[in-house]
JSON list of C-alpha atoms in Angstrom, two decimals:
[
{"chain": "U", "resi": 1, "resn": "MET", "atom": "CA", "xyz": [-9.47, -15.41, 15.44]},
{"chain": "U", "resi": 2, "resn": "LEU", "atom": "CA", "xyz": [-9.46, -17.15, 12.11]},
{"chain": "U", "resi": 3, "resn": "GLN", "atom": "CA", "xyz": [-10.20, -20.81, 11.83]},
{"chain": "U", "resi": 4, "resn": "TYR", "atom": "CA", "xyz": [-8.41, -22.73, 9.13]},
{"chain": "U", "resi": 5, "resn": "SER", "atom": "CA", "xyz": [-9.17, -26.15, 7.77]},
{"chain": "U", "resi": 6, "resn": "ASP", "atom": "CA", "xyz": [-7.57, -29.11, 9.52]},
{"chain": "U", "resi": 7, "resn": "GLU", "atom": "CA", "xyz": [-4.73, -29.54, 7.06]},
{"chain": "U", "resi": 8, "resn": "GLU", "atom": "CA", "xyz": [-1.13, -30.20, 8.07]},
{"chain": "U", "resi": 9, "resn": "ASN", "atom": "CA", "xyz": [0.14, -26.79, 6.95]},
{"chain": "U", "resi": 10, "resn": "SER", "atom": "CA", "xyz": [-2.58, -24.68, 8.52]},
{"chain": "U", "resi": 11, "resn": "TRP", "atom": "CA", "xyz": [-0.46, -23.94, 11.59]},
{"chain": "U", "resi": 12, "resn": "ILE", "atom": "CA", "xyz": [2.15, -22.38, 9.30]},
{"chain": "U", "resi": 13, "resn": "LEU", "atom": "CA", "xyz": [-0.52, -20.07, 7.91]},
{"chain": "U", "resi": 14, "resn": "MET", "atom": "CA", "xyz": [-1.76, -19.27, 11.40]},
{"chain": "U", "resi": 15, "resn": "LEU", "atom": "CA", "xyz": [1.73, -18.02, 12.29]},
{"chain": "U", "resi": 16, "resn": "LEU", "atom": "CA", "xyz": [2.89, -16.65, 8.96]},
{"chain": "U", "resi": 17, "resn": "ILE", "atom": "CA", "xyz": [-0.11, -14.48, 8.04]},
{"chain": "U", "resi": 18, "resn": "PRO", "atom": "CA", "xyz": [-0.19, -12.46, 11.30]},
{"chain": "U", "resi": 19, "resn": "LEU", "atom": "CA", "xyz": [3.61, -12.11, 11.20]},
{"chain": "U", "resi": 20, "resn": "LEU", "atom": "CA", "xyz": [3.56, -10.77, 7.64]},
{"chain": "U", "resi": 21, "resn": "THR", "atom": "CA", "xyz": [0.69, -8.46, 8.53]},
{"chain": "U", "resi": 22, "resn": "VAL", "atom": "CA", "xyz": [2.63, -7.00, 11.47]},
{"chain": "U", "resi": 23, "resn": "ILE", "atom": "CA", "xyz": [5.72, -6.54, 9.29]},
{"chain": "U", "resi": 24, "resn": "LEU", "atom": "CA", "xyz": [3.64, -4.72, 6.67]},
{"chain": "U", "resi": 25, "resn": "GLN", "atom": "CA", "xyz": [2.06, -2.52, 9.35]},
{"chain": "U", "resi": 26, "resn": "GLY", "atom": "CA", "xyz": [5.57, -1.60, 10.47]},
{"chain": "U", "resi": 27, "resn": "TYR", "atom": "CA", "xyz": [6.40, -0.77, 6.86]},
{"chain": "U", "resi": 28, "resn": "ILE", "atom": "CA", "xyz": [3.40, 1.57, 6.65]},
{"chain": "U", "resi": 29, "resn": "PHE", "atom": "CA", "xyz": [4.46, 3.24, 9.90]},
{"chain": "U", "resi": 30, "resn": "TRP", "atom": "CA", "xyz": [7.96, 3.75, 8.45]},
{"chain": "U", "resi": 31, "resn": "LEU", "atom": "CA", "xyz": [6.44, 5.30, 5.30]},
{"chain": "U", "resi": 32, "resn": "LEU", "atom": "CA", "xyz": [4.39, 7.68, 7.44]},
{"chain": "U", "resi": 33, "resn": "LEU", "atom": "CA", "xyz": [7.52, 8.72, 9.32]},
{"chain": "U", "resi": 34, "resn": "LYS", "atom": "CA", "xyz": [9.24, 9.34, 6.00]},
{"chain": "U", "resi": 35, "resn": "PHE", "atom": "CA", "xyz": [6.26, 11.37, 4.76]},
{"chain": "U", "resi": 36, "resn": "ARG", "atom": "CA", "xyz": [6.32, 13.42, 7.96]},
{"chain": "U", "resi": 37, "resn": "LYS", "atom": "CA", "xyz": [9.60, 14.99, 6.82]},
{"chain": "U", "resi": 38, "resn": "VAL", "atom": "CA", "xyz": [7.71, 16.84, 4.07]},
{"chain": "U", "resi": 39, "resn": "ILE", "atom": "CA", "xyz": [5.25, 18.65, 6.35]},
{"chain": "U", "resi": 40, "resn": "PRO", "atom": "CA", "xyz": [7.67, 21.30, 7.76]},
{"chain": "U", "resi": 41, "resn": "GLU", "atom": "CA", "xyz": [8.71, 22.22, 4.23]},
{"chain": "U", "resi": 42, "resn": "PHE", "atom": "CA", "xyz": [5.10, 22.98, 3.30]},
{"chain": "U", "resi": 43, "resn": "ILE", "atom": "CA", "xyz": [4.99, 25.46, 6.17]},
{"chain": "U", "resi": 44, "resn": "THR", "atom": "CA", "xyz": [8.18, 27.22, 5.01]},
{"chain": "U", "resi": 45, "resn": "ASP", "atom": "CA", "xyz": [7.01, 27.36, 1.36]},
{"chain": "U", "resi": 46, "resn": "THR", "atom": "CA", "xyz": [9.88, 25.23, 0.05]},
{"chain": "U", "resi": 47, "resn": "ILE", "atom": "CA", "xyz": [7.66, 22.69, -1.64]},
{"chain": "U", "resi": 48, "resn": "PHE", "atom": "CA", "xyz": [9.44, 22.34, -4.96]},
{"chain": "U", "resi": 49, "resn": "THR", "atom": "CA", "xyz": [12.59, 20.48, -3.98]},
{"chain": "U", "resi": 50, "resn": "GLU", "atom": "CA", "xyz": [14.18, 17.29, -5.23]},
{"chain": "U", "resi": 51, "resn": "LYS", "atom": "CA", "xyz": [13.96, 15.85, -1.71]},
{"chain": "U", "resi": 52, "resn": "ASN", "atom": "CA", "xyz": [10.18, 16.33, -1.54]},
{"chain": "U", "resi": 53, "resn": "SER", "atom": "CA", "xyz": [9.75, 14.74, -4.96]},
{"chain": "U", "resi": 54, "resn": "THR", "atom": "CA", "xyz": [11.81, 11.74, -3.87]},
{"chain": "U", "resi": 55, "resn": "ILE", "atom": "CA", "xyz": [9.86, 11.35, -0.62]},
{"chain": "U", "resi": 56, "resn": "PHE", "atom": "CA", "xyz": [6.49, 11.53, -2.40]},
{"chain": "U", "resi": 57, "resn": "ARG", "atom": "CA", "xyz": [7.67, 9.00, -4.99]},
{"chain": "U", "resi": 58, "resn": "LYS", "atom": "CA", "xyz": [9.00, 6.60, -2.34]},
{"chain": "U", "resi": 59, "resn": "VAL", "atom": "CA", "xyz": [5.82, 6.83, -0.26]},
{"chain": "U", "resi": 60, "resn": "GLY", "atom": "CA", "xyz": [3.63, 6.35, -3.35]},
{"chain": "U", "resi": 61, "resn": "ASN", "atom": "CA", "xyz": [5.61, 3.31, -4.49]},
{"chain": "U", "resi": 62, "resn": "GLY", "atom": "CA", "xyz": [5.62, 1.99, -0.93]},
{"chain": "U", "resi": 63, "resn": "LEU", "atom": "CA", "xyz": [1.84, 2.25, -0.70]},
{"chain": "U", "resi": 64, "resn": "ILE", "atom": "CA", "xyz": [1.48, 0.36, -3.97]},
{"chain": "U", "resi": 65, "resn": "ILE", "atom": "CA", "xyz": [3.82, -2.37, -2.70]},
{"chain": "U", "resi": 66, "resn": "TYR", "atom": "CA", "xyz": [1.92, -2.52, 0.59]},
{"chain": "U", "resi": 67, "resn": "SER", "atom": "CA", "xyz": [-1.44, -2.72, -1.18]},
{"chain": "U", "resi": 68, "resn": "VAL", "atom": "CA", "xyz": [-0.34, -5.54, -3.47]},
{"chain": "U", "resi": 69, "resn": "LEU", "atom": "CA", "xyz": [1.29, -7.57, -0.68]},
{"chain": "U", "resi": 70, "resn": "ILE", "atom": "CA", "xyz": [-1.59, -7.14, 1.76]},
{"chain": "U", "resi": 71, "resn": "PHE", "atom": "CA", "xyz": [-4.01, -8.02, -1.07]},
{"chain": "U", "resi": 72, "resn": "PHE", "atom": "CA", "xyz": [-2.27, -11.36, -1.64]},
{"chain": "U", "resi": 73, "resn": "ILE", "atom": "CA", "xyz": [-2.01, -12.05, 2.10]},
{"chain": "U", "resi": 74, "resn": "ARG", "atom": "CA", "xyz": [-5.73, -11.41, 2.59]},
{"chain": "U", "resi": 75, "resn": "LEU", "atom": "CA", "xyz": [-6.61, -13.47, -0.50]},
{"chain": "U", "resi": 76, "resn": "ILE", "atom": "CA", "xyz": [-4.59, -16.43, 0.77]},
{"chain": "U", "resi": 77, "resn": "GLU", "atom": "CA", "xyz": [-6.15, -15.97, 4.19]},
{"chain": "U", "resi": 78, "resn": "LYS", "atom": "CA", "xyz": [-9.66, -15.98, 2.71]},
{"chain": "U", "resi": 79, "resn": "CYS", "atom": "CA", "xyz": [-8.94, -19.05, 0.59]},
{"chain": "U", "resi": 80, "resn": "PHE", "atom": "CA", "xyz": [-7.93, -21.10, 3.63]},
{"chain": "U", "resi": 81, "resn": "GLU", "atom": "CA", "xyz": [-10.76, -20.02, 5.89]},
{"chain": "U", "resi": 82, "resn": "ILE", "atom": "CA", "xyz": [-13.42, -22.58, 6.63]},
{"chain": "U", "resi": 83, "resn": "THR", "atom": "CA", "xyz": [-16.46, -21.77, 4.55]},
{"chain": "U", "resi": 84, "resn": "LEU", "atom": "CA", "xyz": [-19.92, -22.72, 5.66]},
{"chain": "U", "resi": 85, "resn": "GLU", "atom": "CA", "xyz": [-21.39, -22.46, 2.18]},
{"chain": "U", "resi": 86, "resn": "TYR", "atom": "CA", "xyz": [-21.55, -26.06, 0.97]},
{"chain": "U", "resi": 87, "resn": "SER", "atom": "CA", "xyz": [-23.62, -25.69, -2.19]},
{"chain": "U", "resi": 88, "resn": "VAL", "atom": "CA", "xyz": [-21.40, -23.01, -3.75]},
{"chain": "U", "resi": 89, "resn": "SER", "atom": "CA", "xyz": [-18.81, -23.67, -6.43]},
{"chain": "U", "resi": 90, "resn": "ALA", "atom": "CA", "xyz": [-15.11, -23.03, -5.86]},
{"chain": "U", "resi": 91, "resn": "SER", "atom": "CA", "xyz": [-14.95, -20.44, -8.64]},
{"chain": "U", "resi": 92, "resn": "TYR", "atom": "CA", "xyz": [-17.77, -18.46, -7.03]},
{"chain": "U", "resi": 93, "resn": "THR", "atom": "CA", "xyz": [-16.02, -18.55, -3.66]},
{"chain": "U", "resi": 94, "resn": "LEU", "atom": "CA", "xyz": [-12.70, -17.47, -5.19]},
{"chain": "U", "resi": 95, "resn": "SER", "atom": "CA", "xyz": [-14.26, -14.58, -7.11]},
{"chain": "U", "resi": 96, "resn": "LYS", "atom": "CA", "xyz": [-16.24, -13.50, -4.04]},
{"chain": "U", "resi": 97, "resn": "ASN", "atom": "CA", "xyz": [-13.06, -13.55, -1.94]},
{"chain": "U", "resi": 98, "resn": "PHE", "atom": "CA", "xyz": [-11.17, -11.71, -4.69]},
{"chain": "U", "resi": 99, "resn": "GLY", "atom": "CA", "xyz": [-13.80, -8.97, -4.85]},
{"chain": "U", "resi": 100, "resn": "THR", "atom": "CA", "xyz": [-14.01, -8.64, -1.08]},
{"chain": "U", "resi": 101, "resn": "VAL", "atom": "CA", "xyz": [-10.25, -8.34, -0.67]},
{"chain": "U", "resi": 102, "resn": "LEU", "atom": "CA", "xyz": [-9.81, -6.02, -3.65]},
{"chain": "U", "resi": 103, "resn": "SER", "atom": "CA", "xyz": [-12.53, -3.62, -2.53]},
{"chain": "U", "resi": 104, "resn": "GLY", "atom": "CA", "xyz": [-10.58, -2.85, 0.62]},
{"chain": "U", "resi": 105, "resn": "ARG", "atom": "CA", "xyz": [-7.42, -1.96, -1.33]},
{"chain": "U", "resi": 106, "resn": "ILE", "atom": "CA", "xyz": [-8.79, 0.34, -4.05]},
{"chain": "U", "resi": 107, "resn": "SER", "atom": "CA", "xyz": [-8.75, 3.50, -1.93]},
{"chain": "U", "resi": 108, "resn": "LEU", "atom": "CA", "xyz": [-5.12, 2.96, -0.91]},
{"chain": "U", "resi": 109, "resn": "LEU", "atom": "CA", "xyz": [-4.11, 2.39, -4.52]},
{"chain": "U", "resi": 110, "resn": "VAL", "atom": "CA", "xyz": [-5.84, 5.61, -5.57]},
{"chain": "U", "resi": 111, "resn": "ILE", "atom": "CA", "xyz": [-3.98, 7.52, -2.83]},
{"chain": "U", "resi": 112, "resn": "ALA", "atom": "CA", "xyz": [-0.69, 5.95, -3.96]},
{"chain": "U", "resi": 113, "resn": "ILE", "atom": "CA", "xyz": [-1.26, 6.94, -7.58]},
{"chain": "U", "resi": 114, "resn": "PHE", "atom": "CA", "xyz": [-2.21, 10.45, -6.44]},
{"chain": "U", "resi": 115, "resn": "LEU", "atom": "CA", "xyz": [1.06, 10.70, -4.47]},
{"chain": "U", "resi": 116, "resn": "LEU", "atom": "CA", "xyz": [3.03, 9.58, -7.53]},
{"chain": "U", "resi": 117, "resn": "ILE", "atom": "CA", "xyz": [1.35, 12.27, -9.63]},
{"chain": "U", "resi": 118, "resn": "ILE", "atom": "CA", "xyz": [2.16, 14.88, -6.98]},
{"chain": "U", "resi": 119, "resn": "ALA", "atom": "CA", "xyz": [5.79, 13.66, -6.94]},
{"chain": "U", "resi": 120, "resn": "LYS", "atom": "CA", "xyz": [6.00, 14.16, -10.70]},
{"chain": "U", "resi": 121, "resn": "LEU", "atom": "CA", "xyz": [4.47, 17.65, -10.42]},
{"chain": "U", "resi": 122, "resn": "ILE", "atom": "CA", "xyz": [6.90, 18.62, -7.66]},
{"chain": "U", "resi": 123, "resn": "LYS", "atom": "CA", "xyz": [9.83, 17.37, -9.73]},
{"chain": "U", "resi": 124, "resn": "GLU", "atom": "CA", "xyz": [8.73, 19.33, -12.79]},
{"chain": "U", "resi": 125, "resn": "GLY", "atom": "CA", "xyz": [8.06, 22.39, -10.63]},
{"chain": "U", "resi": 126, "resn": "TYR", "atom": "CA", "xyz": [11.57, 22.10, -9.19]},
{"chain": "U", "resi": 127, "resn": "GLN", "atom": "CA", "xyz": [13.07, 21.94, -12.68]},
{"chain": "U", "resi": 128, "resn": "LEU", "atom": "CA", "xyz": [11.04, 24.97, -13.82]},
{"chain": "U", "resi": 129, "resn": "LYS", "atom": "CA", "xyz": [12.07, 26.87, -10.69]},
{"chain": "U", "resi": 130, "resn": "ASN", "atom": "CA", "xyz": [15.75, 26.13, -11.40]},
{"chain": "U", "resi": 131, "resn": "GLU", "atom": "CA", "xyz": [15.38, 27.25, -15.02]},
{"chain": "U", "resi": 132, "resn": "ASN", "atom": "CA", "xyz": [13.64, 30.43, -13.89]},
{"chain": "U", "resi": 133, "resn": "ASP", "atom": "CA", "xyz": [16.37, 31.15, -11.33]},
{"chain": "U", "resi": 134, "resn": "LEU", "atom": "CA", "xyz": [19.04, 30.75, -14.02]},
{"chain": "U", "resi": 135, "resn": "THR", "atom": "CA", "xyz": [17.37, 33.19, -16.42]},
{"chain": "U", "resi": 136, "resn": "ILE", "atom": "CA", "xyz": [17.11, 35.95, -13.84]}
]
C-alpha cells in the first residue's frame, strides 16, 4: 500500500488513484473484447474489411489514451509518495519519477502505434481489393 505525505488532500489521492486505475483497467478489458471480434475473421481469410480497420484503429487509439492517462496517474502517484532521500533535489526526484513511469509505458505505446499502422494497411488493402473487384 502506498503511503502519502500527511497533507489534507492525501486521502483524496488514496481513493482517487486506485479508482481511476480500476476504471482504466476496465477500459483495457473492453478494448480487448473489441479486438477479439477480429480474430474469427483472420481464420476465415476476410482480413481486409472496413470493420477490421476500424477495430484496429479504435484499439490503437484506445491504447494510446490508456498509456497517456496511466502515465499521468502514476506520475502524480510517485510525486506524492513519501521519499526517504533527503539530500536529493526536487528536480532530480521529478526526473527520476518521470523516467521510471515512462519506461513502463513505452512498450504499450509501440504496440499502439503498430496497431494504427496495421489499421492503415488494412484500410488501404480493402480499398485496393474493392478496386480490383470492380475491374474484373
